[in-house]
Coordinates of C-alpha atoms and ligand atoms in Angstrom, one line a residue:
X392 CA 74.5 45.4 165.4
X393 CA 72.6 42.1 165.9
X394 CA 72.0 39.6 163.2
X395 CA 68.3 40.6 163.0
X396 CA 69.4 44.1 162.0
X397 CA 71.6 43.0 159.2
X398 CA 70.1 44.1 155.9
X399 CA 70.4 42.3 152.6
X400 CA 72.0 44.8 150.3
X401 CA 71.0 43.1 147.1
X402 CA 68.2 45.3 145.6
X403 CA 69.4 48.0 143.2
X404 CA 67.2 51.0 142.7
X405 CA 66.8 53.2 139.6
X406 CA 66.1 56.6 141.1
X407 CA 64.7 59.2 138.8
X408 CA 65.7 62.9 138.6
X409 CA 63.7 65.6 140.4
X410 CA 63.6 69.1 139.2
X411 CA 61.9 72.0 140.9
X412 CA 61.5 75.2 138.8
X413 CA 60.6 78.4 140.6
X414 CA 58.3 76.5 142.8
X415 CA 56.1 78.5 145.2
X416 CA 53.7 77.0 147.7
X417 CA 51.2 78.9 149.8
X418 CA 48.7 78.3 152.6
X419 CA 45.8 80.5 151.5
X420 CA 47.4 83.9 150.7
X421 CA 50.5 83.2 152.8
X422 CA 53.5 82.1 150.6
X423 CA 55.6 79.7 152.6
X424 CA 57.9 78.5 149.8
X425 CA 59.1 81.1 147.4
X426 CA 60.6 80.5 143.9
X427 CA 62.6 77.4 144.8
X428 CA 64.6 75.9 142.0
X429 CA 66.4 72.7 142.7
X430 CA 67.9 69.9 140.6
X431 CA 68.3 66.4 142.2
X432 CA 70.2 64.1 139.8
X433 CA 69.1 60.5 139.5
X434 CA 70.4 58.2 142.3
X435 CA 71.6 61.1 144.5
X436 CA 70.7 62.4 147.9
X437 CA 69.7 65.9 148.7
X438 CA 69.5 66.9 152.4
X439 CA 67.3 69.9 153.2
X440 CA 68.2 71.8 156.4
X441 CA 66.9 75.0 158.0
X442 CA 65.2 76.5 161.0
X443 CA 61.7 75.4 162.1
X444 CA 59.0 77.0 160.0
X445 CA 61.3 77.6 157.0
X446 CA 59.1 75.6 154.7
X447 CA 61.1 72.3 154.5
X448 CA 58.0 70.0 155.0
X449 CA 55.9 72.1 152.7
X450 CA 58.6 71.8 150.0
X451 CA 58.6 68.0 150.3
X452 CA 54.8 68.0 150.2
X453 CA 55.0 70.0 147.0
X454 CA 57.2 67.3 145.4
X455 CA 54.6 64.5 145.7
X456 CA 51.6 66.9 145.4
X457 CA 50.3 66.5 148.9
X458 CA 50.3 70.3 148.4
X459 CA 49.7 71.8 144.9
X460 CA 52.0 74.7 144.0
X461 CA 50.8 78.3 143.6
X462 CA 53.3 78.6 140.7
X463 CA 56.3 76.9 139.2
X464 CA 56.9 73.3 138.1
X465 CA 57.8 69.9 139.5
X466 CA 59.5 67.5 137.1
X467 CA 60.2 63.8 137.8
X468 CA 62.4 61.9 135.3
X469 CA 62.4 65.0 133.0
X470 CA 58.6 65.4 132.8
X471 CA 56.2 67.8 134.6
X472 CA 54.0 65.9 137.0
X473 CA 51.6 68.7 137.7
X474 CA 49.1 67.2 135.3
X475 CA 49.3 63.7 136.8
X476 CA 46.8 62.3 139.2
X477 CA 48.3 62.8 142.7
X478 CA 47.5 59.2 143.5
X479 CA 49.5 58.0 140.5
X480 CA 52.4 60.2 141.4
X481 CA 52.5 58.9 144.9
X482 CA 53.1 55.4 143.5
X483 CA 56.3 56.8 142.0
X484 CA 57.3 58.9 145.0
X485 CA 57.5 57.3 148.4
X486 CA 57.3 59.4 151.6
X487 CA 58.4 58.6 155.1
X488 CA 57.3 60.9 157.9
X489 CA 58.3 61.5 161.5
X490 CA 55.4 59.4 162.7
X491 CA 55.1 56.1 161.1
X492 CA 51.4 55.9 160.5
X493 CA 51.3 52.1 160.5
X494 CA 48.0 50.3 160.8
X495 CA 48.1 49.2 164.5
X496 CA 46.0 46.0 163.9
X497 CA 48.1 44.7 161.1
X498 CA 51.4 42.9 161.3
X499 CA 54.5 44.3 159.8
X500 CA 54.0 42.0 156.8
X501 CA 50.4 43.1 156.3
X502 CA 51.4 46.8 156.6
X503 CA 53.9 46.4 153.8
X504 CA 51.8 44.0 151.6
X505 CA 48.5 46.1 151.8
X506 CA 49.2 48.7 149.2
X507 CA 50.9 46.4 146.6
X508 CA 47.8 44.2 146.9
X509 CA 45.1 46.8 147.1
X510 CA 46.6 49.7 145.0
X511 CA 48.9 47.9 142.6
X512 CA 46.7 44.9 142.1
X513 CA 49.2 42.2 142.9
X514 CA 47.8 38.9 144.1
X515 CA 47.8 38.4 147.8
X516 CA 50.6 35.8 147.5
X517 CA 52.7 38.1 145.3
X518 CA 52.2 41.0 147.7
X519 CA 53.2 38.9 150.7
X520 CA 56.4 37.7 148.9
X521 CA 57.3 41.3 147.9
X522 CA 56.6 42.4 151.5
X523 CA 58.8 39.7 152.9
X524 CA 61.6 40.7 150.5
X525 CA 61.4 44.4 151.5
X526 CA 61.2 43.6 155.2
X527 CA 64.3 41.4 155.0
X528 CA 66.0 44.2 153.2
X529 CA 65.4 46.6 156.1
X530 CA 66.5 44.0 158.6
X531 CA 63.2 42.8 159.9
X532 CA 63.1 39.3 158.5
X533 CA 62.6 37.9 161.9
X534 CA 59.8 40.2 163.0
X535 CA 57.3 40.2 160.1
X536 CA 54.5 38.9 162.2
X537 CA 54.8 41.5 164.9
X538 CA 52.3 44.3 165.2
X539 CA 53.6 47.8 165.5
X540 CA 53.1 48.0 169.3
X541 CA 55.4 45.0 169.6
X542 CA 58.2 46.7 167.6
X543 CA 60.6 49.4 168.7
X544 CA 60.2 52.9 167.2
X545 CA 63.2 52.3 165.0
X546 CA 61.8 49.0 163.8
X547 CA 58.4 50.6 163.1
X548 CA 60.1 53.3 161.1
X549 CA 61.9 50.6 159.1
X550 CA 58.5 49.0 158.4
X551 CA 57.3 52.4 157.1
X552 CA 60.4 52.5 154.9
X553 CA 59.8 49.0 153.6
X554 CA 56.2 49.9 152.9
X555 CA 57.3 52.8 150.8
X556 CA 59.9 50.7 149.0
X557 CA 57.3 48.0 148.2
X558 CA 55.7 50.3 145.7
X559 CA 59.0 50.4 143.8
X560 CA 59.3 54.2 144.0
X561 CA 61.6 56.3 141.8
X562 CA 62.1 58.8 144.5
X563 CA 62.0 58.7 148.3
X564 CA 61.2 61.7 150.5
X565 CA 62.0 61.6 154.2
X566 CA 60.6 64.3 156.6
X567 CA 62.4 64.2 159.9
X568 CA 62.2 60.4 159.8
X569 CA 64.4 60.0 162.9
X570 CA 63.2 62.8 165.1
X571 CA 60.6 60.8 167.0
X572 CA 63.1 58.0 167.8
X573 CA 65.0 57.4 170.9
X574 CA 68.7 58.3 170.4
X575 CA 69.9 54.7 170.4
X576 CA 67.5 53.9 167.5
X577 CA 68.4 56.8 165.3
X578 CA 71.6 55.3 164.0
X579 CA 70.0 52.1 162.6
X580 CA 67.5 54.1 160.6
X581 CA 70.1 56.5 159.3
X582 CA 72.3 53.6 158.3
X583 CA 69.4 52.1 156.3
X584 CA 68.8 55.4 154.6
X585 CA 72.5 55.6 153.7
X586 CA 72.2 52.2 152.2
X587 CA 69.3 53.2 150.0
X588 CA 71.4 56.1 148.8
X589 CA 74.3 53.7 147.9
X590 CA 71.9 51.5 146.0
X591 CA 70.8 54.2 143.7
X592 CA 67.6 55.6 145.1
X593 CA 67.0 59.3 144.6
X594 CA 66.3 60.8 148.0
X595 CA 65.3 64.2 149.3
X596 CA 65.8 64.2 153.1
X597 CA 64.6 66.8 155.5
X598 CA 66.8 66.3 158.5
X599 CA 68.2 67.8 161.7
X600 CA 71.0 65.1 161.6
X601 CA 73.9 67.3 160.4
X602 CA 76.3 64.3 160.6
X603 CA 74.1 62.3 158.2
X604 CA 73.8 65.3 155.8
X605 CA 77.6 65.8 155.8
X606 CA 78.3 62.1 155.3
X607 CA 75.6 61.0 152.9
X608 CA 74.4 64.0 150.9
X609 CA 75.5 64.8 147.4
X610 CA 73.9 68.2 147.9
X611 CA 72.8 70.1 150.9
X612 CA 70.1 72.8 150.7
X613 CA 69.7 75.4 153.4
X614 CA 66.2 77.0 153.6
X615 CA 65.2 80.0 155.6
X616 CA 61.8 81.9 155.4
X617 CA 60.6 79.8 152.5
X618 CA 63.7 80.4 150.3
X619 CA 66.7 78.4 149.4
X620 CA 69.4 80.6 150.8
X621 CA 72.4 78.4 149.9
X622 CA 73.0 75.0 148.3
X623 CA 76.1 73.1 147.6
X624 CA 78.2 70.1 148.6
X625 CA 78.4 69.2 152.3
X626 CA 81.8 70.8 152.4
X627 CA 80.6 74.1 150.9
X628 CA 77.6 74.3 153.2
X629 CA 79.2 73.1 156.5
X630 CA 82.8 74.2 156.1
X631 CA 82.4 77.4 154.0
X632 CA 79.0 78.9 154.6
X633 CA 78.7 82.2 152.7
X634 CA 75.6 83.8 154.0
X635 CA 75.1 85.2 157.5
X636 CA 71.9 83.3 157.9
X637 CA 73.5 79.9 157.3
X638 CA 76.4 80.8 159.5
X639 CA 74.0 81.7 162.3
X640 CA 72.0 78.6 161.8
X641 CA 75.1 76.4 161.9
X642 CA 76.3 78.1 165.0
X643 CA 73.0 77.1 166.7
X644 CA 72.8 73.5 165.6
X645 CA 76.4 72.3 165.4
Ligands
ATP380 N1 48.4 73.7 157.4 C1 48.9 74.9 157.5 N2 48.2 76.0 157.4 C2 48.8 77.2 157.4 N3 50.1 77.4 157.6 C3 50.9 76.4 157.7 C4 50.3 75.0 157.6 N4 51.4 74.2 157.8 C5 52.5 74.9 157.9 N5 52.2 76.2 157.9 C6 53.2 77.3 157.9 O1 54.0 77.3 156.8 C7 55.4 77.6 157.2 C8 56.3 76.5 156.8 O2 56.0 75.3 157.6 P1 56.7 74.0 157.4 O3 56.0 72.9 158.2 O4 56.9 73.7 155.9 O5 58.1 74.3 158.1 P2 59.4 73.3 158.4 O6 60.6 74.0 157.9 O7 59.0 71.9 158.0 O8 59.4 73.4 160.0 P3 59.8 72.3 161.1 O9 61.3 72.2 161.1 O10 59.3 72.9 162.4 O11 59.2 71.0 160.7 C9 55.3 77.9 158.7 O12 55.3 79.2 158.9 C10 54.0 77.2 159.2 O13 53.5 77.9 160.3
MG381 MG1 58.7 70.1 159.0

């Protein structure tokens, strides 16, 4: 690890709880998430695993209302968010995708400062200061003036994480945040995610990184065909899978 990649583990987060109650999500008439109930305690990390097409991304999108449910409820900090304006909710719930979606013509600093300035109404100077803090925290203190094309994939993903953190979210959602990265860059981003977890963020992480899930998750959720088939501690899920579907899945990925 180089000095540049060293993070400043000073910020403490106050993650909120997330509760899904009989949540169903559909595309048109096709149900792709069925009756999912899930409790994520404040400051804990839940990893969602399962085969391609099992509804993992759709479930995440249901939490921050990129996709509105067909039925059921989503609660954050003990209160239903289905009546909230989606834009307001997304200030409270940060999301990081496989592809970083950074603005190519903006520097790392500008990418992180933009929403606090434009959406949260901070002054430009305040937004820059906040962005500097967050970028230092993800280990990019030396690269704030670089544009995305002059950063590695792992660094770009850390800018995307800093951008989400700059909104002071109560919950962070990650959808395959490391799958587009070269193998040597995966570790740094996973380490950063593990740090956020240690600092009290509530996280729901869709991942193919079973080592990460085993090490960092408080809870692992296995989805198949739109349903939660099994959930439990990493030990329960990885060492003592009960269902044939999970046993088959693990035999294919481990
Ligand atoms: N925009 C869409 N319109 C219609 N069906 C969709 C749409 N997006 C996803 N689906 C379908 O919904 C189901 C669940 O998809 P989803 O993307 O949630 O799966 P996933 O578990 O995230 O898969 P992967 O591991 O490949 O990312 C799939 O059958 C998929 O084909
Ligand atoms: Mg997906």
